[in-house]
Short mmCIF file of C-alpha atoms in Angstrom, two decimals:
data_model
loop_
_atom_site.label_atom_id
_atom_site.label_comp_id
_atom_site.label_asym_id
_atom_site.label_seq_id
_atom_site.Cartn_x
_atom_site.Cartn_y
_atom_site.Cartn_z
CA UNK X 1 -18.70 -25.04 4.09
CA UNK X 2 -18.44 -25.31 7.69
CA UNK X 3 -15.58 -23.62 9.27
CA UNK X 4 -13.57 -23.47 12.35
CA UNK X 5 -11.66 -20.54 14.07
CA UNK X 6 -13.35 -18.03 11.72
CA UNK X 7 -12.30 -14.51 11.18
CA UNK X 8 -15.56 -13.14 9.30
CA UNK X 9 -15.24 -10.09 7.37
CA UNK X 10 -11.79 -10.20 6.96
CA UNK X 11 -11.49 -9.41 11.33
CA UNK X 12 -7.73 -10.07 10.95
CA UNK X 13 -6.49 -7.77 8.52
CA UNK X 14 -8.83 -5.27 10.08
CA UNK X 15 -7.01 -5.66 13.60
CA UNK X 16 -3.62 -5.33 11.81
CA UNK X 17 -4.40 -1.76 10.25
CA UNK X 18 -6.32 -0.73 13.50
CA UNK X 19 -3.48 -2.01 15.75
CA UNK X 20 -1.07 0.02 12.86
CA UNK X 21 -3.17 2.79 11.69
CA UNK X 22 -6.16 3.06 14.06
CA UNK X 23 -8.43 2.24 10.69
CA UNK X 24 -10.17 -0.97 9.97
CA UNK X 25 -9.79 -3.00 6.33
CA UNK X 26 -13.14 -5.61 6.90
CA UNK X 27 -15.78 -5.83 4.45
CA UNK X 28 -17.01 -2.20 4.39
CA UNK X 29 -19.19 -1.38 1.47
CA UNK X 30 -18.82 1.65 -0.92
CA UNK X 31 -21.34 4.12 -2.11
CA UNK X 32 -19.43 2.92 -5.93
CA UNK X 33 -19.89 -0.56 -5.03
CA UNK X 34 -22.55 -3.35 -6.22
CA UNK X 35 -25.77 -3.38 -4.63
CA UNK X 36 -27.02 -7.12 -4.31
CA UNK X 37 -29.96 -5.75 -6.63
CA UNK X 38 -27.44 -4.44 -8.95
CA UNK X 39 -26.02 -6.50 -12.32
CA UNK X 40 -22.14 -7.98 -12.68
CA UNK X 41 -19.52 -6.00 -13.17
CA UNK X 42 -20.14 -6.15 -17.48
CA UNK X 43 -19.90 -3.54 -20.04
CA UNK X 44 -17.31 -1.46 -18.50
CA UNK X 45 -17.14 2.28 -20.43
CA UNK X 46 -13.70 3.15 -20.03
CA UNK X 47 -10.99 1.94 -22.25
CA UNK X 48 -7.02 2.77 -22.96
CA UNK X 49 -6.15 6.28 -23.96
CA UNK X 50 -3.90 8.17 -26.40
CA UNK X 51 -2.38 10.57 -23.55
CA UNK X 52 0.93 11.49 -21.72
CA UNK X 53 1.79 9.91 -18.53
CA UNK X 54 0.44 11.56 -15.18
CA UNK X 55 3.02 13.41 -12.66
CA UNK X 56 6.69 13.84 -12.99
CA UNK X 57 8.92 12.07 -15.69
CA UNK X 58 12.02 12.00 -13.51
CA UNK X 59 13.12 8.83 -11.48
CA UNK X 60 12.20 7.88 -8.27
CA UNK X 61 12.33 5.35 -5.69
CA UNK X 62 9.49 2.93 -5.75
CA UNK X 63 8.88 0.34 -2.83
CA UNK X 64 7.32 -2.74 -3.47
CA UNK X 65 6.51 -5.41 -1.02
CA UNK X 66 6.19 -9.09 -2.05
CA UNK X 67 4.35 -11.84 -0.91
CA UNK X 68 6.92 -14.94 -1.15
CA UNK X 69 5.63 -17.93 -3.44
CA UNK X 70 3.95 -17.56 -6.66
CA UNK X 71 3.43 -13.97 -7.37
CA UNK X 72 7.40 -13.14 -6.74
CA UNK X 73 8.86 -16.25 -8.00
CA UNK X 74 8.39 -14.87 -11.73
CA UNK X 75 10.03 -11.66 -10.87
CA UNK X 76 13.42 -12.89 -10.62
CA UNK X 77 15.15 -10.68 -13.31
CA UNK X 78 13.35 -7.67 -12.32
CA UNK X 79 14.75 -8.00 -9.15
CA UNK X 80 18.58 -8.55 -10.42
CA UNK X 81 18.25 -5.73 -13.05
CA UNK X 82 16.86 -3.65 -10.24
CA UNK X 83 19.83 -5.00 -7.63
CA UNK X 84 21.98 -3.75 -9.98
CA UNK X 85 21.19 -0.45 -11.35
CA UNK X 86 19.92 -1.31 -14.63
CA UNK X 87 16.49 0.11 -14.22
CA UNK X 88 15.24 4.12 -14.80
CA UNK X 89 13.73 4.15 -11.43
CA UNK X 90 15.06 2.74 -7.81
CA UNK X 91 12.93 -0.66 -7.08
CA UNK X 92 13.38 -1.45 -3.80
CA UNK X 93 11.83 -4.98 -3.32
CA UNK X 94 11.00 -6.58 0.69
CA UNK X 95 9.76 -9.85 0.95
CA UNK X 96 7.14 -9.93 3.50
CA UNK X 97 7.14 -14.06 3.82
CA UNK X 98 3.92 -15.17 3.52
CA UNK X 99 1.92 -12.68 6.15
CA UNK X 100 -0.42 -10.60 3.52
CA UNK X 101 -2.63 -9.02 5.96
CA UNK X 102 0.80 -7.54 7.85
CA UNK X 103 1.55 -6.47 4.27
CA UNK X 104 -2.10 -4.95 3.30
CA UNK X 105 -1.61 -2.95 6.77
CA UNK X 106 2.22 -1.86 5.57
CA UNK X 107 1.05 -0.69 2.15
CA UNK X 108 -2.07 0.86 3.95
CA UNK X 109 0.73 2.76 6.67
CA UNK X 110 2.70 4.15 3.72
CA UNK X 111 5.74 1.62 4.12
CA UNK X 112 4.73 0.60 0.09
CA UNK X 113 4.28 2.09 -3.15
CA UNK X 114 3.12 -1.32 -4.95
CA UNK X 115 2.92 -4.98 -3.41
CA UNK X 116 1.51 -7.78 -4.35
CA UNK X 117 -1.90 -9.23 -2.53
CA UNK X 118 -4.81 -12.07 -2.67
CA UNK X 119 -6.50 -10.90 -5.40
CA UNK X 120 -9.92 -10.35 -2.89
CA UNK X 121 -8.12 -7.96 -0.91
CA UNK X 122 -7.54 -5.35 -3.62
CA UNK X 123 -11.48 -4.49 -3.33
CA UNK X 124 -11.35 -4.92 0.10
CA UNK X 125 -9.06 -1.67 0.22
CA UNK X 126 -10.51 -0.01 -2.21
CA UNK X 127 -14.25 -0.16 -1.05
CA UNK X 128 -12.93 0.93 2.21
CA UNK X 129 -13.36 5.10 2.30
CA UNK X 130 -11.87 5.42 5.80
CA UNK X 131 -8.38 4.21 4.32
CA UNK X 132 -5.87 7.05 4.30
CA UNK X 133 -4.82 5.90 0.46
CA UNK X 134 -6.85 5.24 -2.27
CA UNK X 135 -5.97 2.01 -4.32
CA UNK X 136 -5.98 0.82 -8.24
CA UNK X 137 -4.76 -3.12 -9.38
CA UNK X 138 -2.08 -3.02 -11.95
CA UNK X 139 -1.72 -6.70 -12.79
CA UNK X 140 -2.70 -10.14 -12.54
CA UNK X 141 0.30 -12.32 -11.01
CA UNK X 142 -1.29 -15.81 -11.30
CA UNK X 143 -4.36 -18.06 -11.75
CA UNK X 144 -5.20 -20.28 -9.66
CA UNK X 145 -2.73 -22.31 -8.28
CA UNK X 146 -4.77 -24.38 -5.18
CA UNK X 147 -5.10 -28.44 -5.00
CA UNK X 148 -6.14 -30.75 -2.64
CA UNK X 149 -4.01 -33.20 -1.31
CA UNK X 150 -4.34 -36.06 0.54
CA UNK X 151 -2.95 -39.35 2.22
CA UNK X 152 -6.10 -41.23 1.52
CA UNK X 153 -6.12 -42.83 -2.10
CA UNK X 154 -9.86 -43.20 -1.96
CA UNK X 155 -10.49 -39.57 -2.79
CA UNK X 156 -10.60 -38.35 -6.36
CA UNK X 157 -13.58 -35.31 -6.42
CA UNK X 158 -14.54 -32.82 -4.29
CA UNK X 159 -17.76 -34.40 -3.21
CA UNK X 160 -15.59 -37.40 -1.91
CA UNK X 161 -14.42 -34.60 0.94
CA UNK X 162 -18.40 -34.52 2.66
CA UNK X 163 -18.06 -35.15 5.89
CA UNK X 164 -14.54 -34.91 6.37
CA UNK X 165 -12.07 -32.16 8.29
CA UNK X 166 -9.75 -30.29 5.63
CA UNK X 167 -7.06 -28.25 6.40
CA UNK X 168 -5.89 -25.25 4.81
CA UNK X 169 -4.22 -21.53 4.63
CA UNK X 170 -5.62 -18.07 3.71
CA UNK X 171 -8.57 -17.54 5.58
CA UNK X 172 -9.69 -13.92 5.22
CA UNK X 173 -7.87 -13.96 1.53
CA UNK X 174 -8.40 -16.23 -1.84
CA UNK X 175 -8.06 -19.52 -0.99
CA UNK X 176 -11.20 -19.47 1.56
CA UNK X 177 -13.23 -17.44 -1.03
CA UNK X 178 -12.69 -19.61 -4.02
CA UNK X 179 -13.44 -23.05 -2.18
CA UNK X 180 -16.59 -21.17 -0.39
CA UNK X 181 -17.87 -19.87 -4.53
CA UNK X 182 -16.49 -23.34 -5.89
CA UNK X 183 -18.93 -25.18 -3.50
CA UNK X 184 -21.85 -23.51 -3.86
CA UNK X 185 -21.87 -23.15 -7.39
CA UNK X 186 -21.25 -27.41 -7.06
CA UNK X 187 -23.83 -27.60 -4.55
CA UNK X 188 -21.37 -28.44 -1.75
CA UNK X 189 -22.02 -25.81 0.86
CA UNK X 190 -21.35 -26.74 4.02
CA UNK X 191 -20.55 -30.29 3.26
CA UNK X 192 -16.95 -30.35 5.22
CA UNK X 193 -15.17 -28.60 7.80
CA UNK X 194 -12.52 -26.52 6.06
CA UNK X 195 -10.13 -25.29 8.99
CA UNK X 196 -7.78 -22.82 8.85
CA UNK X 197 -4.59 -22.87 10.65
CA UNK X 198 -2.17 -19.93 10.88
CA UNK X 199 0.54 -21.18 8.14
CA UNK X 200 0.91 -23.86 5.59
CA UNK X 201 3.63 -25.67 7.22
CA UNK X 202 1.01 -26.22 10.34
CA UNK X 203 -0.97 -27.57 7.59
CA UNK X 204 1.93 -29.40 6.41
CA UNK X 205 2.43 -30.74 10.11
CA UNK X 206 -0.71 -32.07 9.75
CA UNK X 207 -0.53 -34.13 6.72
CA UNK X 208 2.79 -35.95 8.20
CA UNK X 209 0.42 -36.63 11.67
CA UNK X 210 -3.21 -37.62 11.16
CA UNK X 211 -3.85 -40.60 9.12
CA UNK X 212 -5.88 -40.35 5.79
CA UNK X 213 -4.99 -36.27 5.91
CA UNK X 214 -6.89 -33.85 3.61
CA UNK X 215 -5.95 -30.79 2.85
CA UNK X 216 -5.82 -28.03 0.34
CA UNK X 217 -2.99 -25.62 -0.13
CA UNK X 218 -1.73 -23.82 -2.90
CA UNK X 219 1.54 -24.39 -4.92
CA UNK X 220 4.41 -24.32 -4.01
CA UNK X 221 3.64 -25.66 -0.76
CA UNK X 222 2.48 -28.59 -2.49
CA UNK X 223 5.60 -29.56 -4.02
CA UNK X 224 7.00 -28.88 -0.64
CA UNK X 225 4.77 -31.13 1.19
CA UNK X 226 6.03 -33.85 -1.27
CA UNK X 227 9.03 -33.80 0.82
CA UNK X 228 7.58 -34.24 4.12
CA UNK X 229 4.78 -36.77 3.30
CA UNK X 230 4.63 -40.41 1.95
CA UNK X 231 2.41 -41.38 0.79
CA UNK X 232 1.05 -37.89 -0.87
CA UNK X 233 -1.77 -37.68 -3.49
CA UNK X 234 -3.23 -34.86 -5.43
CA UNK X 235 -6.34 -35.85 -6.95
CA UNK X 236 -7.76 -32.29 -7.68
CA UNK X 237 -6.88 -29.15 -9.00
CA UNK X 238 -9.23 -26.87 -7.37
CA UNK X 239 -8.73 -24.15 -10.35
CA UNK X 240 -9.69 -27.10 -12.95
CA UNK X 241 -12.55 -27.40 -10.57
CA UNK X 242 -13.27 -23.96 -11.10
CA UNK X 243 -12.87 -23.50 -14.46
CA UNK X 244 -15.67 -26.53 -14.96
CA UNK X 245 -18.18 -24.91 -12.44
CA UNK X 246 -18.11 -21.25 -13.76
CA UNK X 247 -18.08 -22.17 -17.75
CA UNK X 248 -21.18 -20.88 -18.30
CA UNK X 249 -20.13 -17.49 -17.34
CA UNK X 250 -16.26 -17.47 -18.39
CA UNK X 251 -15.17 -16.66 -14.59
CA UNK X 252 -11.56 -17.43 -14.12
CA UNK X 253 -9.99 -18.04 -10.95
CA UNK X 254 -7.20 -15.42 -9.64
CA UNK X 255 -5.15 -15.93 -7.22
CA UNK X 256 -2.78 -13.26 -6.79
CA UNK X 257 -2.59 -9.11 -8.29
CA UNK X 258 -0.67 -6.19 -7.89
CA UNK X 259 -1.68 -3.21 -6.32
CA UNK X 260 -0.81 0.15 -6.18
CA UNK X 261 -0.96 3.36 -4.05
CA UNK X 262 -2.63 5.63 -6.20
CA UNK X 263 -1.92 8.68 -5.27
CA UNK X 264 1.73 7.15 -5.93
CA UNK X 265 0.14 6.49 -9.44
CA UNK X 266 -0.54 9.69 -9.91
CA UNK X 267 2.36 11.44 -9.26
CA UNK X 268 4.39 8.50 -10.75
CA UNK X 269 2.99 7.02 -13.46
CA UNK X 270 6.08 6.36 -15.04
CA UNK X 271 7.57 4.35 -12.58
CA UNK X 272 4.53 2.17 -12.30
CA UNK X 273 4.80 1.67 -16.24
CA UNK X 274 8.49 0.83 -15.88
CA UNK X 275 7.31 -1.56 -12.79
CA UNK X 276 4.95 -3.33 -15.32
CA UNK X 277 6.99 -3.54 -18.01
CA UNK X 278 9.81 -5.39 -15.90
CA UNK X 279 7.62 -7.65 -14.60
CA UNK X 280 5.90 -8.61 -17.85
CA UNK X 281 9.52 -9.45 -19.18
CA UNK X 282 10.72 -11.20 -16.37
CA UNK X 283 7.70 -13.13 -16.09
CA UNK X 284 8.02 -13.89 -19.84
CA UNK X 285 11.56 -15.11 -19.03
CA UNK X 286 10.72 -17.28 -16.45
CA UNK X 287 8.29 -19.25 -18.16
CA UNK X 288 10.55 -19.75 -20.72
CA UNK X 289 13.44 -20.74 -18.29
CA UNK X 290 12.01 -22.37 -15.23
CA UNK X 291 15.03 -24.46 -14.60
CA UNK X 292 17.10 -21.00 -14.35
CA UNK X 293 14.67 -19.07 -12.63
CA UNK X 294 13.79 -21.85 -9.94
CA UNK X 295 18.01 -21.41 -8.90
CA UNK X 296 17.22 -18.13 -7.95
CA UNK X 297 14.60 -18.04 -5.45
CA UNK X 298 16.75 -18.68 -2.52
CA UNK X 299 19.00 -16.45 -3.36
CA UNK X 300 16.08 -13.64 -3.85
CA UNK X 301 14.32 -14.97 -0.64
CA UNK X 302 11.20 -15.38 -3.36
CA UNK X 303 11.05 -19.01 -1.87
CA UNK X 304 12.98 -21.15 0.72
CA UNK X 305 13.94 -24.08 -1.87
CA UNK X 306 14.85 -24.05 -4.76
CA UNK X 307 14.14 -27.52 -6.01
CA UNK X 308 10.76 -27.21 -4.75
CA UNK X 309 10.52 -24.26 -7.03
CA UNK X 310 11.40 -25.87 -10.01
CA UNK X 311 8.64 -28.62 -9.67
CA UNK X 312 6.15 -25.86 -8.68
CA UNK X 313 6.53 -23.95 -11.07
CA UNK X 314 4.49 -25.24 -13.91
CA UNK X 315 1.50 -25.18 -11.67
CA UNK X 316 1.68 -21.66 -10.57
CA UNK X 317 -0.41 -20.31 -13.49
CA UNK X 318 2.02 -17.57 -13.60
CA UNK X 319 1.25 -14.33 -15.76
CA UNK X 320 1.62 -10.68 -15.97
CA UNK X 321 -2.15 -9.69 -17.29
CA UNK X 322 -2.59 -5.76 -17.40
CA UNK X 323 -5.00 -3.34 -18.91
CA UNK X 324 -8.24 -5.00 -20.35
CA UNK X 325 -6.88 -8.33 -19.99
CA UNK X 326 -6.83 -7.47 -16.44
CA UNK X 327 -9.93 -6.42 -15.87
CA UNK X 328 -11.41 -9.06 -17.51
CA UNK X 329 -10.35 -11.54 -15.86
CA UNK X 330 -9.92 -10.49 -12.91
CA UNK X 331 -13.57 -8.70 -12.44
CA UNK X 332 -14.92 -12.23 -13.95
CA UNK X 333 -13.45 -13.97 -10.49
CA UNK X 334 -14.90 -11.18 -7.84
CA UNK X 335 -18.21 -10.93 -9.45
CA UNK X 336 -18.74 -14.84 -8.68
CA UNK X 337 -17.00 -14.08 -5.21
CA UNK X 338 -19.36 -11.27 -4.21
CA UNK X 339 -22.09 -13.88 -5.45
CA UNK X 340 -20.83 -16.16 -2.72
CA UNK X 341 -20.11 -13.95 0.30
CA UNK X 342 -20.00 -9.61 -0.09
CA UNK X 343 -17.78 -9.85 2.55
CA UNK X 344 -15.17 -11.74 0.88
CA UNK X 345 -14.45 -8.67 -1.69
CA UNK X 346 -15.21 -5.73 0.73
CA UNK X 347 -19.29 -5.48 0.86
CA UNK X 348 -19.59 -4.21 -2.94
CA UNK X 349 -17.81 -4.74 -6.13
CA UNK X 350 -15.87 -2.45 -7.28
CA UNK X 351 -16.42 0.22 -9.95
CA UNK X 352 -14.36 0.69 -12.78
CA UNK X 353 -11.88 3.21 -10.86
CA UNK X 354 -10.51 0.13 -10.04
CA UNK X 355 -8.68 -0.79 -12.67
CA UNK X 356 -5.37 0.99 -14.06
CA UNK X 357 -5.64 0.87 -17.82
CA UNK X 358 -2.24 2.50 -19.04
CA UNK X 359 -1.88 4.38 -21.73
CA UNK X 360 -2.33 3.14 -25.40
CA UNK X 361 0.96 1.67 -26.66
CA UNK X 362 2.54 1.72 -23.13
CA UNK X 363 2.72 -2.05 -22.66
CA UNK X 364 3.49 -4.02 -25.19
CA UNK X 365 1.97 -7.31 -24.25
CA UNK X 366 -0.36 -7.14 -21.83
CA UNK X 367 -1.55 -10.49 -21.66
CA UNK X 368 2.03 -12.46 -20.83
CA UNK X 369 1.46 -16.00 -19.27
CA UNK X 370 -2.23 -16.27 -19.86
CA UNK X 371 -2.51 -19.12 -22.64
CA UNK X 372 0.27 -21.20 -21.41
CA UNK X 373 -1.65 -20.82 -17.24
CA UNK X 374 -4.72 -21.58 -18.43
CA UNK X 375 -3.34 -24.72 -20.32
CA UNK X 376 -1.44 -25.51 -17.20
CA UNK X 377 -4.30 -25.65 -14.39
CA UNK X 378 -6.52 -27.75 -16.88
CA UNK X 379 -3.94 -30.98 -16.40
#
């Protein structure tokens, strides 16, 4: 996949923290990290445990920054309850619109407890010693949830994209890594130009310009570029793609996770349960009422429209996965990542520290979303 404007090794997010912190985030590898000699991330030893909650048992503030789009948009009534006073602890929720490199480098400068990131730049932190914080994922926030879309009628697979220019967003997070694994699992390498622009409404810009357009963005700004553009197609859901490619090893695509301080974890584990335990019901009541939780994202600043929500939401693959459920399938996705570029997940995949398993019988559910996303990305 031939790119332009590249920022290898995840350059930009490693400016922001040096700019911020004087520390770099790109793809440093860790002494607990894969080796390219060195087998998948299987047969993990550590499971849930029968134990008491680590540090303090009284309230405290918790500050959790948010990516806008799909992994805030289920977290509507976590946000209200929180708003007004009807949680233990104090959940103080920024949006961070859609910049998730500034927001790596705030939760890296202390400004965060918990936010929510790509789900390749969780590793990337945590394979990177010279952070001042450590870092653990508590959730999965969604599957996959990128398409390509088009003003050309003519294409309807992803090899009928060789030779062509295709816009897109995320370079340095998920989006880049899962097209780069997706085509070279398919054989594609390097047959198009993928080119990044800054935002997805430049991308959007696009599509509305240049005749016969390609593109591929992830939901909701799909849905919103069904506003802007006429004619607009989208022949390919690049997470059914995915989930054709990688069946022979299970791998599912995951876009989006939740990750915590975890020194914050330590001395908090409470809160962070509480934090899980909200989300997992509010995610629970959004897919159950998309019609009411799409009225809300203005309002929450989780997205800029909320009729756009509503037809997005469906294809967000939205779930709260925690625990094993987690790890599964979540570890799945960077192990065929690191296959495709080490950089992409930090130079090394990470060891089992990564993972926050709470306690037995802390969450009830922990695998909220997951039947009805997978169903969802397969249309």
């Amino acid at each position: 996949m031939r790119r332009v404007l590249s920022r290898r090794s995840f350059i930009a997010l490693g400016s922001a923290v040096a700019l911020s912190a004087g520390l770099a985030l790109s793809g440093c590898s860790s002494s607990q990290g894969r080796r390219p000699d060195q087998p998948q991330s299987s047969g993990f030893s550590s499971q849930p445990e029968s134990r008491g909650l680590m540090g303090s048992a009284e309230a405290c503030e918790v500050r959790v920054g948010l990516i806008m789009g799909p992994p805030s948009m289920g977290l509507s009534q976590f946000m209200l309850a929180a708003r007004n006073g009807k949680t233990v602890n104090d959940f103080d929720f920024t949006l961070n619109g859609v910049d998730y490199i500034g927001l790596a480098a705030s939760l890296n400068q202390g400004d965060f407890d918990i936010a929510t990131l790509p789900s390749n730049i969780g590793p990337i932190l945590y394979n990177n010693r010279e952070l001042r914080n450590g870092y653990q994922v508590i959730s999965v926030n969604n599957l996959g949830v990128l398409y390509v879309m088009t003003t050309d009628p003519s294409v309807s697979s992803l090899a009928d994209l060789a030779g062509r220019r295709v816009y897109s967003y995320g370079e340095g997070g998920t989006p880049e890594y899962t097209v780069d694994a997706l085509l070279r699992k398919n054989g594609l390498a390097d047959s198009f130009t993928l080119e990044f622009k800054s935002t997805p409404f430049e991308v959007l810009n696009l599509m509305q310009k240049e005749e016969k357009c390609v593109a591929i963005l992830p939901q909701p700004f799909v849905s919103l570029s069904k506003l802007m553009v006429d004619p607009l197609y989208v022949p390919i859901s690049i997470t059914a793609e995915w989930n054709k490619a990688f069946a022979d090893t299970g791998s599912q695509a995951v876009t989006t996770t939740t990750i915590v301080n975890k020194s914050f974890l330590e001395e908090h584990e409470q809160a962070v349960v509480e934090y899980l335990r909200m989300a997992g019901k509010s995610v629970a009541w959004t897919i159950d009422n998309m019609d009411k939780a799409a009225a809300l994202q203005e309002e929450l600043g989780t997205f800029m429209n909320n009729s756009v929500a509503a037809d997005a939401m469906p294809q967000i693959a939205m779930t709260c996965l925690t625990g094993v459920e987690m790890r599964t399938a979540l570890s799945g996705f960077i192990d065929e990542l690191y296959a495709a570029n080490p950089d992409s997940v930090g130079g090394a995949i990470p060891d089992e520290g990564f993972y926050y398993l709470p306690p037995i019988g802390a969450i009830e559910d922990d695998a909220i979303g997951k039947a009805r996303a997978q169903a969802m990305v397969q249309r």
